[in-house]
XYZ file of C-alpha atoms in Angstrom:
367
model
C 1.829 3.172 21.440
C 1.099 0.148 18.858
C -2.235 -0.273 20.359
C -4.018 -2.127 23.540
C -5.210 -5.686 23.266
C -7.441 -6.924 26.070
C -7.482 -11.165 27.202
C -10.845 -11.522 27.701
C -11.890 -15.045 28.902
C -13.812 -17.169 31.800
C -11.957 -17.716 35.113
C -9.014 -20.110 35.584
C -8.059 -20.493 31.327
C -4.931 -19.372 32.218
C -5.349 -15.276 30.799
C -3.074 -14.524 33.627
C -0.530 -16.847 32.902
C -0.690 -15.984 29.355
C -0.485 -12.499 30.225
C 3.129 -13.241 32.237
C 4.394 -15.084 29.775
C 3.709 -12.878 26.729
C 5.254 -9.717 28.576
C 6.572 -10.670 31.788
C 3.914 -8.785 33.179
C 4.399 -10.330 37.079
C 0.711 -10.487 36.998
C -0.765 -12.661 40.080
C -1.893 -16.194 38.888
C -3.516 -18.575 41.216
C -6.405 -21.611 41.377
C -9.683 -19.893 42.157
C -11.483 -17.448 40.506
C -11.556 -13.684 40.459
C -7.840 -13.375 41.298
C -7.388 -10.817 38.955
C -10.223 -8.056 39.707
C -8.312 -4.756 38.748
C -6.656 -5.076 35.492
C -3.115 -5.791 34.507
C -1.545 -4.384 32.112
C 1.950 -4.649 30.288
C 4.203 -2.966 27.570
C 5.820 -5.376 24.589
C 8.001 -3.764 21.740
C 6.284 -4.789 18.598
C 8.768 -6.678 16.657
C 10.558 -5.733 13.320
C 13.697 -6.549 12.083
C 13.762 -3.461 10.005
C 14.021 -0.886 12.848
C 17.656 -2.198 13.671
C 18.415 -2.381 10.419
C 17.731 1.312 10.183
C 19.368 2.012 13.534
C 22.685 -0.018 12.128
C 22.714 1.950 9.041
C 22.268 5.720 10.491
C 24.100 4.581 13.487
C 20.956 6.008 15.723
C 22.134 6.577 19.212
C 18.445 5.490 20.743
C 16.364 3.377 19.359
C 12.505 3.193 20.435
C 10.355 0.250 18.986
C 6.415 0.333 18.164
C 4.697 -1.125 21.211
C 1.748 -2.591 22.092
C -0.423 -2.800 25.371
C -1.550 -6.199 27.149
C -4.626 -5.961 29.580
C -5.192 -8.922 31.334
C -9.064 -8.427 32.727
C -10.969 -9.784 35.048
C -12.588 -13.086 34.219
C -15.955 -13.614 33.228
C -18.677 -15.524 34.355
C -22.158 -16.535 33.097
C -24.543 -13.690 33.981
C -21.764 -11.098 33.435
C -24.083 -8.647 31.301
C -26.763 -8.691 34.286
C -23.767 -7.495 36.313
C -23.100 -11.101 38.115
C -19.295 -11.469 39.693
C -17.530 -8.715 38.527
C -19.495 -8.003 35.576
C -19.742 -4.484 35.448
C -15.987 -3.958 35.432
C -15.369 -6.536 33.339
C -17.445 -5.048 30.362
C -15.983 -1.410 31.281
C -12.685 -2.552 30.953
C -13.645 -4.107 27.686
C -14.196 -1.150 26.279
C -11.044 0.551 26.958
C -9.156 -1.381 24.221
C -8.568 -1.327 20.808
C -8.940 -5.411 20.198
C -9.823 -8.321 22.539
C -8.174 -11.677 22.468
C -10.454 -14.371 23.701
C -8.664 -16.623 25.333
C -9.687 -20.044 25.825
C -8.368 -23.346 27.673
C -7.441 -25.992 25.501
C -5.275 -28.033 28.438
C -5.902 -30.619 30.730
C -4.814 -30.051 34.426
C -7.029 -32.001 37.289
C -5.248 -29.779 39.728
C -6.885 -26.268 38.135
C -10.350 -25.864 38.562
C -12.199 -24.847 35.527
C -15.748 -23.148 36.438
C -17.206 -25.360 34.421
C -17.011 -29.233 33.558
C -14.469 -30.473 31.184
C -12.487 -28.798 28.883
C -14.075 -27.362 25.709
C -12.729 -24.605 24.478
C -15.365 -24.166 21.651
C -18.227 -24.072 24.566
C -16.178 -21.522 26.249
C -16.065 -18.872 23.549
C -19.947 -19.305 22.891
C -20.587 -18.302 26.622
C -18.187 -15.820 26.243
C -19.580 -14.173 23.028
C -23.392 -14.933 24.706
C -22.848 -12.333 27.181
C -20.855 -9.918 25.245
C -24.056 -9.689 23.068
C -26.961 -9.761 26.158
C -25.161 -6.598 27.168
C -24.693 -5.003 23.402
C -28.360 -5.920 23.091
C -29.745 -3.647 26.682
C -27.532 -0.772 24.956
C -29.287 -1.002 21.971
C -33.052 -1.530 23.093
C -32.327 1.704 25.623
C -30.641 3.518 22.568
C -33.686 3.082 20.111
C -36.070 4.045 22.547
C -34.985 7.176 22.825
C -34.008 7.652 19.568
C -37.042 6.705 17.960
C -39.009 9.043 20.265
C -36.548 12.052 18.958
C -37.834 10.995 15.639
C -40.805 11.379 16.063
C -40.482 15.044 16.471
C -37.663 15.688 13.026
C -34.245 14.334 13.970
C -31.580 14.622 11.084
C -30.220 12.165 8.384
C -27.758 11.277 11.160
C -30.434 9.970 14.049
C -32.424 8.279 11.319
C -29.096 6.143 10.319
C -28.424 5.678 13.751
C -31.846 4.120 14.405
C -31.889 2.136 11.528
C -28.252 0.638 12.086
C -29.362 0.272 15.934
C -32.261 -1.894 14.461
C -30.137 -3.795 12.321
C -27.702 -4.753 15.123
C -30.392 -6.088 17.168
C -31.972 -8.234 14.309
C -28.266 -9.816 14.397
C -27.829 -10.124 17.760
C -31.041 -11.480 18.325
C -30.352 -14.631 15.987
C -26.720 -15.191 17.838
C -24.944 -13.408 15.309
C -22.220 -10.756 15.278
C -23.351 -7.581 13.831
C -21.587 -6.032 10.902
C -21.928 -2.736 8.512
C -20.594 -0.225 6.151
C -17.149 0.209 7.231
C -16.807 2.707 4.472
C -19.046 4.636 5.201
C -17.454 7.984 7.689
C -21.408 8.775 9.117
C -22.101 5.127 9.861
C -18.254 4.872 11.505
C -18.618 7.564 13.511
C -22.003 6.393 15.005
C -21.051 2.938 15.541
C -17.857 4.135 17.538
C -20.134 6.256 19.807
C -22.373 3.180 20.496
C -18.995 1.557 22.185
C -20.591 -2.472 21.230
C -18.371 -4.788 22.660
C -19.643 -7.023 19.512
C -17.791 -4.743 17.128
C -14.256 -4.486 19.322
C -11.666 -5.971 16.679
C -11.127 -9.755 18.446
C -9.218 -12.876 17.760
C -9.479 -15.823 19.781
C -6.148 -17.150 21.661
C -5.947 -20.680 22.461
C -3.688 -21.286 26.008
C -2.734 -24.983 25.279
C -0.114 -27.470 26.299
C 2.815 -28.366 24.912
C 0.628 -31.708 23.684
C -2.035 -29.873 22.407
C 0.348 -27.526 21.018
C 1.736 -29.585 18.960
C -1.479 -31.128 17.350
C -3.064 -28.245 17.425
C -5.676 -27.780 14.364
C -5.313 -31.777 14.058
C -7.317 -32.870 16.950
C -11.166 -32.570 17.893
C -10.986 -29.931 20.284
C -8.937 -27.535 18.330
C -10.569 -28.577 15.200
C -14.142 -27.339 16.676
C -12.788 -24.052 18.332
C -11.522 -22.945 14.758
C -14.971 -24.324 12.956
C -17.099 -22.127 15.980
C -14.484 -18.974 15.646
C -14.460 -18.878 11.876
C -18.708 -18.772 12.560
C -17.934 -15.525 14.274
C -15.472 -14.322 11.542
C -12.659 -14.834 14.289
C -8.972 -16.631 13.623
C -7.527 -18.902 16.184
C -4.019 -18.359 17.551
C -2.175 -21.417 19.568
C -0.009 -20.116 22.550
C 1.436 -22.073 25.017
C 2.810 -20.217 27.814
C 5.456 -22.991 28.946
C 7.265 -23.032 24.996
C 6.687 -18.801 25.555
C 8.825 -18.948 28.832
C 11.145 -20.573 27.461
C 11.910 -19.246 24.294
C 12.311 -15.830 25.654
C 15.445 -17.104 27.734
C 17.128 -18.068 24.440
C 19.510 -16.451 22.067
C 17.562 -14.889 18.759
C 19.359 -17.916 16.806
C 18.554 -20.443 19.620
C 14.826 -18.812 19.720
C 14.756 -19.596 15.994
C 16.016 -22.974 15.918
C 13.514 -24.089 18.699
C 10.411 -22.314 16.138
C 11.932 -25.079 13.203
C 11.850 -27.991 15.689
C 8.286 -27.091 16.644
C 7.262 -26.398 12.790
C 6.248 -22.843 13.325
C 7.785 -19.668 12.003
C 6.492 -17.238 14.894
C 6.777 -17.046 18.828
C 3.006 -16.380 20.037
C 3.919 -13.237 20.869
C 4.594 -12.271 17.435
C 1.488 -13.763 16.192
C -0.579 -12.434 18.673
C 0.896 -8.680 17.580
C 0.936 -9.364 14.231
C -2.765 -10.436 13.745
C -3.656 -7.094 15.887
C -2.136 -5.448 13.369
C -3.774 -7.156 10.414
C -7.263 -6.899 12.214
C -6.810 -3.299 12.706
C -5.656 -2.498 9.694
C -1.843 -0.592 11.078
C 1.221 -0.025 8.951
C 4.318 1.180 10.463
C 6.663 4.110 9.490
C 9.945 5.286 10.625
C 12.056 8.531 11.379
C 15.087 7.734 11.130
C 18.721 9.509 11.510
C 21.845 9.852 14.231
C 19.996 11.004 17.044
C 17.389 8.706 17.107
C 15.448 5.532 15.092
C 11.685 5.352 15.893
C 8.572 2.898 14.687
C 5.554 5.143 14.936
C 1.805 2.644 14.041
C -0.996 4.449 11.813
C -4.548 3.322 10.304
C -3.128 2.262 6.691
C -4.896 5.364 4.665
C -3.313 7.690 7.002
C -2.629 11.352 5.266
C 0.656 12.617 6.163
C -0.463 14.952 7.907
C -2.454 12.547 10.227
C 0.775 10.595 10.407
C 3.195 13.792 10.972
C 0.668 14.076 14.066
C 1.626 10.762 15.631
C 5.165 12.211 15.699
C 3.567 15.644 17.429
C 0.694 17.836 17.049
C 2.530 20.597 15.854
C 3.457 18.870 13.131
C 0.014 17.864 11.655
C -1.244 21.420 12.800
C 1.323 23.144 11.033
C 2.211 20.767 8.121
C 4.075 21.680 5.270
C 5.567 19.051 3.579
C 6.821 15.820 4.012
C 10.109 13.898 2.756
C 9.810 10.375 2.193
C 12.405 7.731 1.672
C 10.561 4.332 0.930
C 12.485 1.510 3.552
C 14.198 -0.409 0.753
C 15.430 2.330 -0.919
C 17.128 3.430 2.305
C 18.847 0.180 2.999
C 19.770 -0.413 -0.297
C 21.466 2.514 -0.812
C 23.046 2.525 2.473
C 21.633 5.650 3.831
C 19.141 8.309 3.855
C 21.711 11.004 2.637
C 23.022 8.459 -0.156
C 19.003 7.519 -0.862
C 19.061 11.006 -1.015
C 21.488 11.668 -4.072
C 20.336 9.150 -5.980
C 17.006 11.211 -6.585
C 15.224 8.346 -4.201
C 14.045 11.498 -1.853
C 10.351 11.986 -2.179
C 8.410 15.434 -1.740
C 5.101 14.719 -0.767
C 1.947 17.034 0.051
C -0.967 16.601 2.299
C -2.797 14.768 -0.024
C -0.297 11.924 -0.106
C -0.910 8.381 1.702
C 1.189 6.964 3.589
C 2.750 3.533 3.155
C 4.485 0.756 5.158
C 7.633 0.796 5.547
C 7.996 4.769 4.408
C 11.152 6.478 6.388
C 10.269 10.152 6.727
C 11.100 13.579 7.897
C 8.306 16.417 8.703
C 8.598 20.175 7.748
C 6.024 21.944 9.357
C 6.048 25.507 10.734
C 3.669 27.144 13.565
């Protein structure tokens, strides 16, 4: 599994749609709100052209792509972090993923009620990011009360940091702004991931548009605000219009990439949707490659190899040994891992070593 990637958004913006069109997800879609109450969800090979290039070379009887996970949740409504509509399960479903696309309505349709007036996609994400941090903010207050009572009688280095970061976040959120900290630093990782803010979820925002606004997209006023009011939040803005989506994925891959020229862009939205997950989240692909089988497996880029030998199986990081490592253009340019091989492009690596994008690998582990 790639990783899971939640559309997050008010009622009737189309997430549903979206959500169909991206993965052919048969999710219901329909005028009123609330239609979707349990969450959808739907499997998408990541793409990569280099995976069949691998499988074409080592003549791999299977193939099996990185993927990644759609969620299509529940829509939101003002009063959400008080628990108003479906509030409750729409923040606990939040939390389930590993980034949230915001997705926003940047079309015009008298014939789909939007829960509130006129379309404004930049007013939108502000009421969606409102209540995402009223609710981070009752987690917090709760969490430094009692953590600042267990201070008072010791607590260690780790409860004081925790306070002090819970402290900070509030300041932020307070003042309408999205908390940040330390990434580097493991201690102040590991607390924030046990805090579970909804703030701090990796997100992007995904603008469902026309094939009008499509095509002026980042031209006109509307779109031109949305990206001002994202960028505020540190957020990029991706244009997807389900209608070109439909259609493109009925086309030939030379068709599909003549159509991309016409429009002026070099991506479907599915790909750019995947491939700013990726970025945002920081994941590099490897493969194992060979006969039997050709496989994209997604890691954290500063993976060890034994953290990435235990994507393939536990066993593997428990009882690592070494690992052999073919970088991907080596491979292909030599024709083959066993011709890679003789050239002296084969690679012993330790548990100390990093992996890298693109590395093609095989595990030697004992246990």
């Amino acid at each position: 599994m790639g990783f899971a990637c939640g559309f997050v958004g008010l009622p009737n913006v189309g997430k549903s749609t979206l959500f169909n069109a991206l993965c052919k997800g048969g999710a219901q879609a329909a005028n009123f709100p609330f239609c979707t109450i349990e969450p959808n969800t739907g499997i998408v090979p990541v793409p990569d052209p280099r995976i069949q290039k691998l499988v074409d070379i080592e003549h791999s009887a299977k193939v099996v792509p990185a993927t990644m996970k759609f969620i299509d949740i529940a829509g939101l409504v003002e009063g959400a972090s008080k628990g108003e509509g479906l509030g409750n399960q729409f923040l606990g479903h939040i939390r389930s993923v590993d980034a949230v696309a915001h997705v926003v309505r940047l079309f015009d349709d008298p014939d789909i009620i939007h829960v509130k007036e006129g379309v404004d996609p930049s007013r939108d994400l502000e009421l969606i990011l409102t209540e995402l941090m009223l609710a981070d903010l009752e987690i917090l207050q709760k969490r430094l009360e009692k953590n600042k009572r267990l201070t008072r009688v010791g607590g260690d280095a780790e409860l004081k940091m925790d306070v002090a970061l819970s402290e900070q976040f509030v300041a932020s959120l307070e003042k309408g702004e999205m908390p940040t900290y330390d990434k580097s630093d493991e201690v102040a990782c590991k607390i924030v991931r046990e805090m579970q803010l909804l703030t701090l979820t990796p997100a992007f925002v995904c603008a469902n548009t026309d094939e009008e606004h499509f095509k002026s997209f980042g031209k006109d006023d509307l779109s031109q605000k949305l990206i001002a009011t994202a960028a505020r939040h540190n957020m990029e803005v991706i244009p997807v219009c389900a209608k070109l989506e439909e259609e493109l994925q009925e086309l030939s891959p030379e068709d599909a990439e003549a159509f991309l020229e016409d429009l002026g862009v070099k991506e479907t939205g599915l790909q750019r949707v995947i491939h700013t997950g990726y970025k945002m989240l920081d994941y590099i692909t490897f493969f194992t490659t060979g006969p039997d089988e050709t496989r994209a497996w997604t890691v954290t880029r500063g993976s060890t190899a034994p953290q990435a030998a235990g994507k393939i199986h536990t066993d593997m990081q428990r009882g690592f040994i070494r690992m052999e490592v073919e970088s991907y253009d080596e491979l292909v340019g030599h024709g083959s891992w066993n011709a890679a091989k003789e050239a002296g492009k084969l690679r012993i690596e330790g548990k100390e070593y990093i992996v890298q994008d693109g590395d093609c690998v095989f595990v030697r582990f004992n246990v």
